[in-house]
mmCIF file of C-alpha atoms in Angstrom:
data_model
loop_
_atom_site.group_PDB
_atom_site.id
_atom_site.type_symbol
_atom_site.label_atom_id
_atom_site.label_comp_id
_atom_site.label_asym_id
_atom_site.label_seq_id
_atom_site.Cartn_x
_atom_site.Cartn_y
_atom_site.Cartn_z
ATOM 1 C CA MET A 74 0.000 0.000 0.000
ATOM 2 C CA GLN A 75 0.949 3.593 -0.497
ATOM 3 C CA TYR A 76 0.230 6.294 2.046
ATOM 4 C CA THR A 77 0.197 10.015 2.707
ATOM 5 C CA PHE A 78 0.498 11.642 6.113
ATOM 6 C CA GLN A 79 -0.843 15.089 6.941
ATOM 7 C CA ARG A 80 0.173 16.650 10.219
ATOM 8 C CA ASN A 81 -2.195 19.264 11.620
ATOM 9 C CA SER A 82 -0.462 20.725 14.636
ATOM 10 C CA ASP A 83 2.306 23.281 15.036
ATOM 11 C CA GLN A 84 2.199 22.989 18.808
ATOM 12 C CA GLY A 85 3.640 19.562 19.426
ATOM 13 C CA PRO A 86 2.257 16.090 18.698
ATOM 14 C CA SER A 87 -1.438 15.712 17.873
ATOM 15 C CA ARG A 88 -3.663 13.729 20.195
ATOM 16 C CA GLN A 89 -5.981 12.303 17.543
ATOM 17 C CA LEU A 90 -5.481 10.440 14.281
ATOM 18 C CA ILE A 91 -7.832 9.828 11.391
ATOM 19 C CA LEU A 92 -6.891 6.688 9.475
ATOM 20 C CA TYR A 93 -8.529 6.744 6.054
ATOM 21 C CA PHE A 94 -8.699 3.755 3.697
ATOM 22 C CA CYS A 95 -9.333 4.947 0.122
ATOM 23 C CA GLY A 96 -11.532 3.205 -2.398
ATOM 24 C CA TRP A 97 -10.270 1.211 -5.370
ATOM 25 C CA GLY A 98 -8.230 3.222 -7.836
ATOM 26 C CA MET A 99 -8.448 6.347 -5.719
ATOM 27 C CA THR A 100 -5.913 8.636 -4.048
ATOM 28 C CA PRO A 101 -6.221 10.722 -0.859
ATOM 29 C CA ASP A 102 -7.123 13.722 -3.029
ATOM 30 C CA THR A 103 -10.725 12.463 -3.002
ATOM 31 C CA VAL A 104 -11.004 13.785 0.569
ATOM 32 C CA SER A 105 -8.561 16.706 0.375
ATOM 33 C CA HIS A 106 -11.417 19.220 0.730
ATOM 34 C CA LEU A 107 -12.338 17.943 4.214
ATOM 35 C CA THR A 108 -10.870 20.154 6.925
ATOM 36 C CA LEU A 109 -9.157 18.517 9.878
ATOM 37 C CA PRO A 110 -10.019 19.276 13.500
ATOM 38 C CA ASP A 111 -7.342 20.882 15.644
ATOM 39 C CA GLN A 112 -4.798 18.513 17.137
ATOM 40 C CA CYS A 113 -5.728 15.804 14.629
ATOM 41 C CA ASP A 114 -3.500 14.203 11.971
ATOM 42 C CA LEU A 115 -4.585 12.308 8.865
ATOM 43 C CA LEU A 116 -3.025 9.090 7.570
ATOM 44 C CA SER A 117 -4.448 7.927 4.229
ATOM 45 C CA LEU A 118 -3.821 4.469 2.772
ATOM 46 C CA TYR A 119 -4.450 3.532 -0.848
ATOM 47 C CA ASP A 120 -3.393 1.241 -3.722
ATOM 48 C CA TYR A 121 -4.265 -2.305 -2.704
ATOM 49 C CA ARG A 122 -2.041 -4.109 -5.197
ATOM 50 C CA THR A 123 -0.335 -5.207 -2.007
ATOM 51 C CA LEU A 124 -1.642 -5.007 1.547
ATOM 52 C CA GLU A 125 1.808 -4.733 3.091
ATOM 53 C CA LEU A 126 2.346 -1.641 5.210
ATOM 54 C CA SER A 127 5.345 0.585 4.535
ATOM 55 C CA ASP A 128 8.162 0.303 7.053
ATOM 56 C CA ASP A 129 8.178 4.112 7.192
ATOM 57 C CA LEU A 130 4.901 4.061 9.115
ATOM 58 C CA ALA A 131 6.814 2.977 12.206
ATOM 59 C CA ASP A 132 8.261 6.506 12.356
ATOM 60 C CA LEU A 133 4.885 8.169 12.933
ATOM 61 C CA PRO A 134 4.247 9.584 16.442
ATOM 62 C CA TRP A 135 2.054 6.676 17.521
ATOM 63 C CA SER A 136 2.621 7.204 21.232
ATOM 64 C CA SER A 137 1.064 10.679 21.102
ATOM 65 C CA TYR A 138 -2.299 9.511 19.762
ATOM 66 C CA GLN A 139 -4.952 8.929 22.381
ATOM 67 C CA THR A 140 -7.690 8.005 19.928
ATOM 68 C CA VAL A 141 -7.949 6.987 16.295
ATOM 69 C CA THR A 142 -10.966 7.318 14.028
ATOM 70 C CA ILE A 143 -10.926 4.855 11.148
ATOM 71 C CA VAL A 144 -12.886 5.779 8.036
ATOM 72 C CA ALA A 145 -12.960 3.258 5.200
ATOM 73 C CA TRP A 146 -14.608 3.918 1.857
ATOM 74 C CA SER A 147 -15.765 1.360 -0.708
ATOM 75 C CA LEU A 148 -13.111 -1.362 -1.193
ATOM 76 C CA GLY A 149 -11.270 0.304 1.660
ATOM 77 C CA VAL A 150 -13.704 -1.429 4.031
ATOM 78 C CA TRP A 151 -12.404 -4.786 2.821
ATOM 79 C CA ALA A 152 -8.800 -3.561 3.037
ATOM 80 C CA ALA A 153 -9.336 -2.378 6.605
ATOM 81 C CA GLU A 154 -10.678 -5.812 7.515
ATOM 82 C CA GLN A 155 -7.486 -7.409 6.187
ATOM 83 C CA VAL A 156 -5.004 -4.964 7.726
ATOM 84 C CA LEU A 157 -6.291 -3.662 11.048
ATOM 85 C CA PRO A 158 -6.457 -6.920 13.039
ATOM 86 C CA HIS A 159 -2.670 -7.258 12.621
ATOM 87 C CA TRP A 160 -1.690 -3.608 13.188
ATOM 88 C CA SER A 161 -0.433 -3.528 16.763
ATOM 89 C CA ALA A 162 0.796 0.096 16.678
ATOM 90 C CA LEU A 163 -2.712 1.547 16.534
ATOM 91 C CA PRO A 164 -4.220 2.985 19.725
ATOM 92 C CA SER A 165 -6.817 0.729 21.316
ATOM 93 C CA VAL A 166 -9.353 3.569 21.632
ATOM 94 C CA ARG A 167 -10.908 3.798 18.210
ATOM 95 C CA ARG A 168 -14.042 4.519 16.193
ATOM 96 C CA LEU A 169 -14.741 2.733 12.930
ATOM 97 C CA ILE A 170 -16.940 4.121 10.169
ATOM 98 C CA ALA A 171 -17.647 2.240 6.930
ATOM 99 C CA VAL A 172 -18.649 4.476 4.013
ATOM 100 C CA ALA A 173 -20.398 2.844 1.042
ATOM 101 C CA GLY A 174 -18.482 -0.399 1.418
ATOM 102 C CA SER A 175 -18.519 -3.967 2.667
ATOM 103 C CA PRO A 176 -16.164 -6.625 4.028
ATOM 104 C CA TYR A 177 -17.533 -8.660 1.091
ATOM 105 C CA PRO A 178 -16.660 -6.564 -1.987
ATOM 106 C CA MET A 179 -17.689 -9.331 -4.401
ATOM 107 C CA HIS A 180 -20.935 -10.896 -3.228
ATOM 108 C CA ASP A 181 -24.396 -11.100 -4.753
ATOM 109 C CA LEU A 182 -26.147 -10.324 -1.461
ATOM 110 C CA TRP A 183 -23.621 -8.349 0.620
ATOM 111 C CA GLY A 184 -21.454 -6.463 -1.871
ATOM 112 C CA ILE A 185 -20.944 -5.835 -5.578
ATOM 113 C CA PRO A 186 -22.707 -8.608 -7.513
ATOM 114 C CA LYS A 187 -20.119 -11.108 -8.694
ATOM 115 C CA ALA A 188 -20.902 -10.779 -12.407
ATOM 116 C CA ILE A 189 -20.495 -6.992 -12.247
ATOM 117 C CA PHE A 190 -17.240 -7.219 -10.281
ATOM 118 C CA ILE A 191 -15.728 -9.689 -12.760
ATOM 119 C CA GLY A 192 -17.081 -7.748 -15.732
ATOM 120 C CA THR A 193 -15.422 -4.581 -14.439
ATOM 121 C CA LEU A 194 -12.127 -6.406 -14.010
ATOM 122 C CA GLU A 195 -12.159 -8.112 -17.399
ATOM 123 C CA GLY A 196 -13.389 -5.144 -19.405
ATOM 124 C CA LEU A 197 -11.589 -2.214 -17.797
ATOM 125 C CA THR A 198 -10.465 0.375 -20.354
ATOM 126 C CA ASP A 199 -9.873 4.118 -20.288
ATOM 127 C CA GLU A 200 -13.321 4.647 -21.813
ATOM 128 C CA ASN A 201 -15.425 2.497 -19.500
ATOM 129 C CA ARG A 202 -13.388 3.679 -16.534
ATOM 130 C CA GLN A 203 -14.904 7.104 -17.192
ATOM 131 C CA ARG A 204 -18.382 5.563 -17.243
ATOM 132 C CA PHE A 205 -17.635 3.871 -13.918
ATOM 133 C CA ASN A 206 -16.553 7.193 -12.420
ATOM 134 C CA ARG A 207 -19.706 8.934 -13.644
ATOM 135 C CA ARG A 208 -21.825 6.232 -12.001
ATOM 136 C CA MET A 209 -19.773 6.513 -8.825
ATOM 137 C CA CYS A 210 -20.384 10.263 -8.569
ATOM 138 C CA GLY A 211 -23.944 10.165 -9.794
ATOM 139 C CA GLY A 212 -22.846 12.382 -12.663
ATOM 140 C CA LYS A 213 -23.283 15.600 -10.699
ATOM 141 C CA ARG A 214 -19.678 15.980 -9.503
ATOM 142 C CA TYR A 215 -17.862 14.040 -12.205
ATOM 143 C CA LYS A 216 -16.527 17.142 -13.985
ATOM 144 C CA GLN A 217 -15.221 18.668 -10.753
ATOM 145 C CA LEU A 218 -13.524 15.421 -9.748
ATOM 146 C CA TYR A 219 -12.286 14.422 -13.211
ATOM 147 C CA GLU A 220 -8.609 15.242 -12.641
ATOM 148 C CA ILE A 221 -8.556 13.562 -9.224
ATOM 149 C CA LEU A 222 -10.250 10.437 -10.572
ATOM 150 C CA SER A 223 -7.772 10.299 -13.477
ATOM 151 C CA GLU A 224 -4.579 10.540 -11.411
ATOM 152 C CA ARG A 225 -3.668 6.861 -11.558
ATOM 153 C CA PRO A 226 -3.217 4.965 -14.864
ATOM 154 C CA THR A 227 -5.851 2.447 -15.909
ATOM 155 C CA ALA A 228 -3.329 -0.419 -16.040
ATOM 156 C CA GLU A 229 -2.506 0.217 -12.390
ATOM 157 C CA LEU A 230 -6.187 0.136 -11.458
ATOM 158 C CA ARG A 231 -6.614 -3.149 -13.305
ATOM 159 C CA ASP A 232 -3.694 -4.667 -11.400
ATOM 160 C CA GLU A 233 -5.163 -3.434 -8.130
ATOM 161 C CA LEU A 234 -8.603 -4.910 -8.810
ATOM 162 C CA GLN A 235 -6.981 -8.165 -9.943
ATOM 163 C CA ALA A 236 -5.044 -8.347 -6.669
ATOM 164 C CA VAL A 237 -8.243 -7.824 -4.678
ATOM 165 C CA TYR A 238 -10.037 -10.473 -6.740
ATOM 166 C CA ASP A 239 -7.182 -12.953 -6.287
ATOM 167 C CA SER A 240 -7.172 -12.379 -2.540
ATOM 168 C CA ILE A 241 -10.934 -12.810 -2.275
ATOM 169 C CA THR A 242 -11.060 -15.996 -4.326
ATOM 170 C CA ALA A 243 -8.058 -17.515 -2.540
ATOM 171 C CA THR A 244 -9.776 -17.262 0.835
ATOM 172 C CA GLU A 245 -13.411 -17.453 -0.185
ATOM 173 C CA GLU A 246 -15.558 -19.923 1.719
ATOM 174 C CA PRO A 247 -19.322 -20.423 1.403
ATOM 175 C CA GLU A 248 -21.079 -18.581 4.218
ATOM 176 C CA THR A 249 -24.724 -18.572 5.206
ATOM 177 C CA LYS A 250 -24.361 -15.405 7.252
ATOM 178 C CA PRO A 251 -21.786 -12.602 7.154
ATOM 179 C CA HIS A 252 -19.136 -11.912 9.759
ATOM 180 C CA SER A 253 -16.660 -9.103 10.375
ATOM 181 C CA ARG A 254 -13.205 -9.038 11.916
ATOM 182 C CA LEU A 255 -13.797 -5.504 13.197
ATOM 183 C CA ALA A 256 -16.269 -3.827 15.546
ATOM 184 C CA TRP A 257 -17.714 -1.192 13.210
ATOM 185 C CA ASP A 258 -19.566 1.652 14.919
ATOM 186 C CA LEU A 259 -21.475 2.901 11.881
ATOM 187 C CA ALA A 260 -22.065 2.138 8.214
ATOM 188 C CA ILE A 261 -23.035 5.025 5.931
ATOM 189 C CA ILE A 262 -24.965 4.122 2.778
ATOM 190 C CA GLY A 263 -25.909 6.188 -0.268
ATOM 191 C CA ALA A 264 -29.475 5.530 -1.359
ATOM 192 C CA HIS A 265 -28.489 5.912 -5.035
ATOM 193 C CA ASP A 266 -25.217 3.962 -4.874
ATOM 194 C CA GLN A 267 -24.652 2.405 -8.316
ATOM 195 C CA ILE A 268 -21.510 0.492 -7.289
ATOM 196 C CA PHE A 269 -22.412 -1.220 -4.007
ATOM 197 C CA PRO A 270 -26.224 -1.573 -4.168
ATOM 198 C CA ALA A 271 -27.824 0.068 -1.144
ATOM 199 C CA ILE A 272 -30.039 -2.966 -0.539
ATOM 200 C CA ASN A 273 -26.974 -5.220 -0.341
ATOM 201 C CA LEU A 274 -25.221 -2.934 2.123
ATOM 202 C CA SER A 275 -28.345 -2.578 4.249
ATOM 203 C CA THR A 276 -28.779 -6.359 4.332
ATOM 204 C CA LEU A 277 -25.138 -6.901 5.300
ATOM 205 C CA TRP A 278 -24.857 -4.345 8.081
ATOM 206 C CA GLN A 279 -28.226 -5.268 9.555
ATOM 207 C CA ALA A 280 -27.077 -8.890 9.757
ATOM 208 C CA LEU A 281 -23.880 -7.719 11.484
ATOM 209 C CA HIS A 282 -25.908 -5.578 13.941
ATOM 210 C CA VAL A 283 -24.046 -2.436 12.892
ATOM 211 C CA PRO A 284 -26.035 0.838 12.980
ATOM 212 C CA THR A 285 -26.558 2.367 9.543
ATOM 213 C CA LYS A 286 -27.223 5.843 8.223
ATOM 214 C CA LEU A 287 -28.918 6.035 4.826
ATOM 215 C CA LEU A 288 -28.238 9.269 2.949
ATOM 216 C CA PRO A 289 -31.215 9.861 0.631
ATOM 217 C CA ASP A 290 -29.241 12.067 -1.782
ATOM 218 C CA GLY A 291 -26.070 9.970 -1.686
ATOM 219 C CA TYR A 292 -24.357 8.071 -4.473
ATOM 220 C CA HIS A 293 -21.207 5.954 -4.093
ATOM 221 C CA TYR A 294 -18.920 8.947 -3.661
ATOM 222 C CA LEU A 295 -20.381 10.539 -0.539
ATOM 223 C CA PHE A 296 -17.624 12.882 0.604
ATOM 224 C CA ASP A 297 -19.042 15.804 -1.362
ATOM 225 C CA LEU A 298 -21.817 15.891 1.249
ATOM 226 C CA TRP A 299 -19.380 17.032 3.937
ATOM 227 C CA HIS A 300 -16.943 19.918 4.333
ATOM 228 C CA SER A 301 -15.010 18.602 7.322
ATOM 229 C CA TRP A 302 -14.104 15.344 8.994
ATOM 230 C CA ARG A 303 -16.029 16.520 12.049
ATOM 231 C CA GLU A 304 -19.258 16.580 10.018
ATOM 232 C CA LEU A 305 -18.674 12.948 9.129
ATOM 233 C CA TRP A 306 -18.072 12.070 12.789
ATOM 234 C CA GLU A 307 -21.371 13.700 13.690
ATOM 235 C CA CYS A 308 -23.117 10.879 11.849
ATOM 236 C CA LEU A 309 -22.200 8.767 14.887
ATOM 237 C CA GLU A 310 -24.243 10.962 17.210
#
Protein backbone atom coordinates (compact mmCIF):
# COMPACT_ATOMS: atom_id res chain seq x y z
CA MET A 1 0.00 0.00 0.00
CA GLN A 2 0.95 3.59 -0.50
CA TYR A 3 0.23 6.29 2.05
CA THR A 4 0.20 10.01 2.71
CA PHE A 5 0.50 11.64 6.11
CA GLN A 6 -0.84 15.09 6.94
CA ARG A 7 0.17 16.65 10.22
CA ASN A 8 -2.19 19.26 11.62
CA SER A 9 -0.46 20.72 14.64
CA ASP A 10 2.31 23.28 15.04
CA GLN A 11 2.20 22.99 18.81
CA GLY A 12 3.64 19.56 19.43
CA PRO A 13 2.26 16.09 18.70
CA SER A 14 -1.44 15.71 17.87
CA ARG A 15 -3.66 13.73 20.19
CA GLN A 16 -5.98 12.30 17.54
CA LEU A 17 -5.48 10.44 14.28
CA ILE A 18 -7.83 9.83 11.39
CA LEU A 19 -6.89 6.69 9.48
CA TYR A 20 -8.53 6.74 6.05
CA PHE A 21 -8.70 3.76 3.70
CA CYS A 22 -9.33 4.95 0.12
CA GLY A 23 -11.53 3.21 -2.40
CA TRP A 24 -10.27 1.21 -5.37
CA GLY A 25 -8.23 3.22 -7.84
CA MET A 26 -8.45 6.35 -5.72
CA THR A 27 -5.91 8.64 -4.05
CA PRO A 28 -6.22 10.72 -0.86
CA ASP A 29 -7.12 13.72 -3.03
CA THR A 30 -10.72 12.46 -3.00
CA VAL A 31 -11.00 13.79 0.57
CA SER A 32 -8.56 16.71 0.37
CA HIS A 33 -11.42 19.22 0.73
CA LEU A 34 -12.34 17.94 4.21
CA THR A 35 -10.87 20.15 6.93
CA LEU A 36 -9.16 18.52 9.88
CA PRO A 37 -10.02 19.28 13.50
CA ASP A 38 -7.34 20.88 15.64
CA GLN A 39 -4.80 18.51 17.14
CA CYS A 40 -5.73 15.80 14.63
CA ASP A 41 -3.50 14.20 11.97
CA LEU A 42 -4.58 12.31 8.87
CA LEU A 43 -3.03 9.09 7.57
CA SER A 44 -4.45 7.93 4.23
CA LEU A 45 -3.82 4.47 2.77
CA TYR A 46 -4.45 3.53 -0.85
CA ASP A 47 -3.39 1.24 -3.72
CA TYR A 48 -4.26 -2.31 -2.70
CA ARG A 49 -2.04 -4.11 -5.20
CA THR A 50 -0.33 -5.21 -2.01
CA LEU A 51 -1.64 -5.01 1.55
CA GLU A 52 1.81 -4.73 3.09
CA LEU A 53 2.35 -1.64 5.21
CA SER A 54 5.34 0.58 4.54
CA ASP A 55 8.16 0.30 7.05
CA ASP A 56 8.18 4.11 7.19
CA LEU A 57 4.90 4.06 9.12
CA ALA A 58 6.81 2.98 12.21
CA ASP A 59 8.26 6.51 12.36
CA LEU A 60 4.88 8.17 12.93
CA PRO A 61 4.25 9.58 16.44
CA TRP A 62 2.05 6.68 17.52
CA SER A 63 2.62 7.20 21.23
CA SER A 64 1.06 10.68 21.10
CA TYR A 65 -2.30 9.51 19.76
CA GLN A 66 -4.95 8.93 22.38
CA THR A 67 -7.69 8.01 19.93
CA VAL A 68 -7.95 6.99 16.30
CA THR A 69 -10.97 7.32 14.03
CA ILE A 70 -10.93 4.86 11.15
CA VAL A 71 -12.89 5.78 8.04
CA ALA A 72 -12.96 3.26 5.20
CA TRP A 73 -14.61 3.92 1.86
CA SER A 74 -15.77 1.36 -0.71
CA LEU A 75 -13.11 -1.36 -1.19
CA GLY A 76 -11.27 0.30 1.66
CA VAL A 77 -13.70 -1.43 4.03
CA TRP A 78 -12.40 -4.79 2.82
CA ALA A 79 -8.80 -3.56 3.04
CA ALA A 80 -9.34 -2.38 6.61
CA GLU A 81 -10.68 -5.81 7.52
CA GLN A 82 -7.49 -7.41 6.19
CA VAL A 83 -5.00 -4.96 7.73
CA LEU A 84 -6.29 -3.66 11.05
CA PRO A 85 -6.46 -6.92 13.04
CA HIS A 86 -2.67 -7.26 12.62
CA TRP A 87 -1.69 -3.61 13.19
CA SER A 88 -0.43 -3.53 16.76
CA ALA A 89 0.80 0.10 16.68
CA LEU A 90 -2.71 1.55 16.53
CA PRO A 91 -4.22 2.99 19.73
CA SER A 92 -6.82 0.73 21.32
CA VAL A 93 -9.35 3.57 21.63
CA ARG A 94 -10.91 3.80 18.21
CA ARG A 95 -14.04 4.52 16.19
CA LEU A 96 -14.74 2.73 12.93
CA ILE A 97 -16.94 4.12 10.17
CA ALA A 98 -17.65 2.24 6.93
CA VAL A 99 -18.65 4.48 4.01
CA ALA A 100 -20.40 2.84 1.04
CA GLY A 101 -18.48 -0.40 1.42
CA SER A 102 -18.52 -3.97 2.67
CA PRO A 103 -16.16 -6.63 4.03
CA TYR A 104 -17.53 -8.66 1.09
CA PRO A 105 -16.66 -6.56 -1.99
CA MET A 106 -17.69 -9.33 -4.40
CA HIS A 107 -20.94 -10.90 -3.23
CA ASP A 108 -24.40 -11.10 -4.75
CA LEU A 109 -26.15 -10.32 -1.46
CA TRP A 110 -23.62 -8.35 0.62
CA GLY A 111 -21.45 -6.46 -1.87
CA ILE A 112 -20.94 -5.83 -5.58
CA PRO A 113 -22.71 -8.61 -7.51
CA LYS A 114 -20.12 -11.11 -8.69
CA ALA A 115 -20.90 -10.78 -12.41
CA ILE A 116 -20.49 -6.99 -12.25
CA PHE A 117 -17.24 -7.22 -10.28
CA ILE A 118 -15.73 -9.69 -12.76
CA GLY A 119 -17.08 -7.75 -15.73
CA THR A 120 -15.42 -4.58 -14.44
CA LEU A 121 -12.13 -6.41 -14.01
CA GLU A 122 -12.16 -8.11 -17.40
CA GLY A 123 -13.39 -5.14 -19.40
CA LEU A 124 -11.59 -2.21 -17.80
CA THR A 125 -10.47 0.38 -20.35
CA ASP A 126 -9.87 4.12 -20.29
CA GLU A 127 -13.32 4.65 -21.81
CA ASN A 128 -15.42 2.50 -19.50
CA ARG A 129 -13.39 3.68 -16.53
CA GLN A 130 -14.90 7.10 -17.19
CA ARG A 131 -18.38 5.56 -17.24
CA PHE A 132 -17.64 3.87 -13.92
CA ASN A 133 -16.55 7.19 -12.42
CA ARG A 134 -19.71 8.93 -13.64
CA ARG A 135 -21.82 6.23 -12.00
CA MET A 136 -19.77 6.51 -8.83
CA CYS A 137 -20.38 10.26 -8.57
CA GLY A 138 -23.94 10.17 -9.79
CA GLY A 139 -22.85 12.38 -12.66
CA LYS A 140 -23.28 15.60 -10.70
CA ARG A 141 -19.68 15.98 -9.50
CA TYR A 142 -17.86 14.04 -12.21
CA LYS A 143 -16.53 17.14 -13.98
CA GLN A 144 -15.22 18.67 -10.75
CA LEU A 145 -13.52 15.42 -9.75
CA TYR A 146 -12.29 14.42 -13.21
CA GLU A 147 -8.61 15.24 -12.64
CA ILE A 148 -8.56 13.56 -9.22
CA LEU A 149 -10.25 10.44 -10.57
CA SER A 150 -7.77 10.30 -13.48
CA GLU A 151 -4.58 10.54 -11.41
CA ARG A 152 -3.67 6.86 -11.56
CA PRO A 153 -3.22 4.97 -14.86
CA THR A 154 -5.85 2.45 -15.91
CA ALA A 155 -3.33 -0.42 -16.04
CA GLU A 156 -2.51 0.22 -12.39
CA LEU A 157 -6.19 0.14 -11.46
CA ARG A 158 -6.61 -3.15 -13.31
CA ASP A 159 -3.69 -4.67 -11.40
CA GLU A 160 -5.16 -3.43 -8.13
CA LEU A 161 -8.60 -4.91 -8.81
CA GLN A 162 -6.98 -8.17 -9.94
CA ALA A 163 -5.04 -8.35 -6.67
CA VAL A 164 -8.24 -7.82 -4.68
CA TYR A 165 -10.04 -10.47 -6.74
CA ASP A 166 -7.18 -12.95 -6.29
CA SER A 167 -7.17 -12.38 -2.54
CA ILE A 168 -10.93 -12.81 -2.27
CA THR A 169 -11.06 -16.00 -4.33
CA ALA A 170 -8.06 -17.52 -2.54
CA THR A 171 -9.78 -17.26 0.83
CA GLU A 172 -13.41 -17.45 -0.18
CA GLU A 173 -15.56 -19.92 1.72
CA PRO A 174 -19.32 -20.42 1.40
CA GLU A 175 -21.08 -18.58 4.22
CA THR A 176 -24.72 -18.57 5.21
CA LYS A 177 -24.36 -15.40 7.25
CA PRO A 178 -21.79 -12.60 7.15
CA HIS A 179 -19.14 -11.91 9.76
CA SER A 180 -16.66 -9.10 10.38
CA ARG A 181 -13.20 -9.04 11.92
CA LEU A 182 -13.80 -5.50 13.20
CA ALA A 183 -16.27 -3.83 15.55
CA TRP A 184 -17.71 -1.19 13.21
CA ASP A 185 -19.57 1.65 14.92
CA LEU A 186 -21.48 2.90 11.88
CA ALA A 187 -22.07 2.14 8.21
CA ILE A 188 -23.03 5.02 5.93
CA ILE A 189 -24.97 4.12 2.78
CA GLY A 190 -25.91 6.19 -0.27
CA ALA A 191 -29.48 5.53 -1.36
CA HIS A 192 -28.49 5.91 -5.04
CA ASP A 193 -25.22 3.96 -4.87
CA GLN A 194 -24.65 2.40 -8.32
CA ILE A 195 -21.51 0.49 -7.29
CA PHE A 196 -22.41 -1.22 -4.01
CA PRO A 197 -26.22 -1.57 -4.17
CA ALA A 198 -27.82 0.07 -1.14
CA ILE A 199 -30.04 -2.97 -0.54
CA ASN A 200 -26.97 -5.22 -0.34
CA LEU A 201 -25.22 -2.93 2.12
CA SER A 202 -28.34 -2.58 4.25
CA THR A 203 -28.78 -6.36 4.33
CA LEU A 204 -25.14 -6.90 5.30
CA TRP A 205 -24.86 -4.34 8.08
CA GLN A 206 -28.23 -5.27 9.56
CA ALA A 207 -27.08 -8.89 9.76
CA LEU A 208 -23.88 -7.72 11.48
CA HIS A 209 -25.91 -5.58 13.94
CA VAL A 210 -24.05 -2.44 12.89
CA PRO A 211 -26.04 0.84 12.98
CA THR A 212 -26.56 2.37 9.54
CA LYS A 213 -27.22 5.84 8.22
CA LEU A 214 -28.92 6.03 4.83
CA LEU A 215 -28.24 9.27 2.95
CA PRO A 216 -31.21 9.86 0.63
CA ASP A 217 -29.24 12.07 -1.78
CA GLY A 218 -26.07 9.97 -1.69
CA TYR A 219 -24.36 8.07 -4.47
CA HIS A 220 -21.21 5.95 -4.09
CA TYR A 221 -18.92 8.95 -3.66
CA LEU A 222 -20.38 10.54 -0.54
CA PHE A 223 -17.62 12.88 0.60
CA ASP A 224 -19.04 15.80 -1.36
CA LEU A 225 -21.82 15.89 1.25
CA TRP A 226 -19.38 17.03 3.94
CA HIS A 227 -16.94 19.92 4.33
CA SER A 228 -15.01 18.60 7.32
CA TRP A 229 -14.10 15.34 8.99
CA ARG A 230 -16.03 16.52 12.05
CA GLU A 231 -19.26 16.58 10.02
CA LEU A 232 -18.67 12.95 9.13
CA TRP A 233 -18.07 12.07 12.79
CA GLU A 234 -21.37 13.70 13.69
CA CYS A 235 -23.12 10.88 11.85
CA LEU A 236 -22.20 8.77 14.89
CA GLU A 237 -24.24 10.96 17.21
